[in-house]
Short mmCIF file of C-alpha atoms in Angstrom, two decimals:
data_model
loop_
_atom_site.label_atom_id
_atom_site.label_comp_id
_atom_site.label_asym_id
_atom_site.label_seq_id
_atom_site.Cartn_x
_atom_site.Cartn_y
_atom_site.Cartn_z
CA MET A 1 133.76 83.02 102.70
CA ARG A 2 131.73 86.15 102.04
CA LYS A 3 128.92 87.89 104.09
CA VAL A 4 125.68 86.51 103.75
CA ARG A 5 123.32 89.10 102.07
CA PRO A 6 119.67 89.45 102.42
CA ALA A 7 119.27 88.83 98.83
CA ASP A 8 120.95 85.21 99.44
CA LEU A 9 117.93 84.61 101.85
CA LEU A 10 115.26 85.90 99.69
CA ASN A 11 116.38 84.05 96.50
CA ARG A 12 116.35 87.63 94.66
CA GLU A 13 118.03 90.90 94.43
CA VAL A 14 117.25 93.52 97.01
CA ILE A 15 114.83 96.07 95.63
CA ARG A 16 116.43 99.78 95.95
CA LEU A 17 113.50 102.22 96.54
CA ASP A 18 113.75 105.88 95.13
CA GLU A 19 113.50 107.50 98.47
CA THR A 20 113.39 111.11 96.74
CA ARG A 21 110.63 110.14 94.14
CA ILE A 22 108.55 108.47 97.35
CA SER A 23 108.95 111.48 99.52
CA ARG A 24 107.70 113.95 96.59
CA ALA A 25 104.73 111.67 96.30
CA PHE A 26 103.55 111.66 99.73
CA ARG A 27 105.17 114.71 101.37
CA GLY A 28 102.34 117.33 102.64
CA LYS A 29 99.58 114.66 100.97
CA ARG A 30 96.60 113.47 102.94
CA VAL A 31 96.61 109.87 102.68
CA LEU A 32 94.14 107.08 103.72
CA VAL A 33 95.23 103.35 104.69
CA SER A 34 92.39 101.08 104.59
CA GLY A 35 93.11 97.73 106.85
CA ALA A 36 95.46 100.00 108.73
CA GLY A 37 95.68 97.49 111.79
CA GLY A 38 96.44 94.44 109.79
CA THR A 39 99.99 93.25 109.21
CA ILE A 40 100.49 95.00 105.77
CA GLY A 41 98.37 97.82 106.64
CA ALA A 42 100.19 98.83 109.91
CA GLU A 43 103.69 98.57 107.92
CA LEU A 44 101.95 101.00 105.35
CA VAL A 45 101.27 103.13 107.94
CA ARG A 46 104.82 103.03 109.50
CA GLN A 47 106.52 103.39 106.12
CA THR A 48 104.21 106.33 104.82
CA LEU A 49 104.89 108.30 108.03
CA ARG A 50 108.74 108.43 107.11
CA TYR A 51 107.58 110.55 104.23
CA GLU A 52 105.66 113.47 106.12
CA PRO A 53 102.24 113.36 104.86
CA ALA A 54 100.09 116.28 106.02
CA GLU A 55 97.50 113.61 107.42
CA ILE A 56 97.28 109.83 107.44
CA CYS A 57 93.67 108.54 108.11
CA LEU A 58 93.86 104.76 109.33
CA VAL A 59 90.71 103.13 108.55
CA GLU A 60 90.07 99.68 110.12
CA ALA A 61 86.96 97.49 111.19
CA HIS A 62 88.72 95.72 114.25
CA ALA A 63 88.74 98.10 117.17
CA THR A 64 91.61 96.50 119.21
CA SER A 65 93.97 96.74 116.02
CA LEU A 66 93.19 100.17 115.37
CA PHE A 67 93.87 101.21 119.14
CA TYR A 68 97.39 99.87 118.50
CA ILE A 69 98.48 101.26 115.40
CA ASP A 70 96.84 104.57 116.42
CA GLN A 71 99.10 104.61 119.38
CA GLU A 72 102.21 103.66 117.53
CA ALA A 73 101.36 106.11 114.42
CA LYS A 74 101.08 109.07 116.78
CA GLU A 75 104.41 108.40 117.98
CA LEU A 76 105.88 108.07 114.55
CA ALA A 77 103.92 111.19 113.20
CA HIS A 78 106.38 113.86 113.17
CA GLY A 79 103.81 116.57 112.87
CA ALA A 80 101.50 114.45 110.57
CA ARG A 81 97.74 114.66 111.58
CA VAL A 82 96.87 110.88 112.53
CA ILE A 83 93.19 110.39 112.21
CA SER A 84 91.77 107.01 113.16
CA ILE A 85 88.54 105.76 112.13
CA LEU A 86 86.68 102.66 113.31
CA GLY A 87 84.64 101.52 110.25
CA ASP A 88 83.90 98.92 107.29
CA ILE A 89 84.79 99.74 103.82
CA ARG A 90 81.96 97.58 102.68
CA ASN A 91 79.42 100.24 103.90
CA HIS A 92 78.91 102.70 100.99
CA ALA A 93 77.37 105.27 103.25
CA PHE A 94 80.72 105.13 105.55
CA LEU A 95 82.88 105.59 102.61
CA GLU A 96 80.97 108.69 101.27
CA CYS A 97 81.33 110.40 104.54
CA LEU A 98 84.57 109.49 104.93
CA PHE A 99 85.72 110.69 101.57
CA GLN A 100 83.73 113.81 101.95
CA GLU A 101 85.44 114.67 105.32
CA ARG A 102 88.79 113.50 105.08
CA LYS A 103 89.49 114.24 101.17
CA PRO A 104 92.40 111.79 100.52
CA GLN A 105 94.87 112.17 97.81
CA ILE A 106 96.16 108.89 98.40
CA VAL A 107 94.80 105.64 98.99
CA LEU A 108 96.67 102.78 100.29
CA HIS A 109 94.04 99.65 100.20
CA ALA A 110 95.28 96.99 102.43
CA ALA A 111 92.00 95.82 103.98
CA ALA A 112 91.54 92.09 103.09
CA HIS A 113 91.08 88.65 104.57
CA LYS A 114 94.34 86.98 103.91
CA HIS A 115 94.00 83.25 104.94
CA VAL A 116 93.27 81.48 101.76
CA HIS A 117 91.89 78.38 103.69
CA GLN A 118 89.27 80.42 105.60
CA LEU A 119 88.32 82.21 102.69
CA GLU A 120 87.62 78.86 100.79
CA MET A 121 85.30 77.77 103.69
CA ASN A 122 83.84 81.17 103.97
CA ILE A 123 83.39 82.00 100.18
CA HIS A 124 80.64 84.72 100.70
CA GLU A 125 82.69 86.56 103.28
CA GLY A 126 85.70 86.65 101.11
CA ILE A 127 83.64 88.03 98.08
CA GLN A 128 81.99 90.72 100.39
CA ASN A 129 85.33 91.80 101.84
CA ASN A 130 88.22 91.30 99.34
CA SER A 131 86.26 91.97 96.05
CA LEU A 132 83.10 94.00 96.60
CA ALA A 133 84.73 96.22 99.64
CA THR A 134 87.67 96.92 96.87
CA LEU A 135 85.47 97.81 94.38
CA ALA A 136 83.39 100.05 96.64
CA LEU A 137 86.69 101.89 97.75
CA CYS A 138 87.80 102.28 94.04
CA GLU A 139 84.49 103.77 93.33
CA ALA A 140 84.82 106.25 95.92
CA SER A 141 88.27 107.08 94.95
CA LEU A 142 87.17 107.72 91.50
CA LYS A 143 84.17 110.00 92.79
CA HIS A 144 86.39 111.90 94.70
CA ALA A 145 89.12 112.31 92.58
CA VAL A 146 91.79 110.77 94.47
CA GLU A 147 95.22 111.51 92.78
CA THR A 148 96.66 107.84 93.71
CA PHE A 149 95.22 104.40 94.44
CA LEU A 150 97.56 101.72 95.39
CA LEU A 151 96.09 97.93 96.05
CA VAL A 152 98.31 96.06 98.08
CA SER A 153 98.15 92.15 97.64
CA THR A 154 99.91 89.30 99.02
CA ASP A 155 101.87 86.82 97.20
CA LYS A 156 99.12 84.39 97.91
CA ALA A 157 97.09 86.01 95.19
CA VAL A 158 100.26 86.38 92.78
CA LYS A 159 100.98 82.79 93.14
CA PRO A 160 98.00 80.89 94.29
CA SER A 161 98.69 77.24 95.73
CA SER A 162 94.86 76.27 95.06
#
């Protein structure tokens, strides 16, 4: 009999992160996280703060979610400036002001509706939020010479059942 390993439960080997490389990428940088109050966005905030960015800008359209991740991020900040901004990335004027003011070097994009069934019933909202907002954020990132843009997607997008 042996100990149960995480890989046994995941049905794959555990990925080992290159902590040194990640630290070099984030340390001292200005990071923007879209969808910061969501499940994935909030975890990105927590993980990013481990690598000592100079500033982390939390962008979220849901006020209550933003409130909670703001409180948590300030506790985990270790000297990083935590800037919380309530706004919708579908708004081009909002994005322009945001990028001019915050000048992010890294954008972690996690703002998206994730429930496939809801999006199938609300196609217009899915396209507006998950596709066109992503395009707007990409365009703003290109215009403002963001060094790194990471789009986070869920497994629902990788192996859809529908």
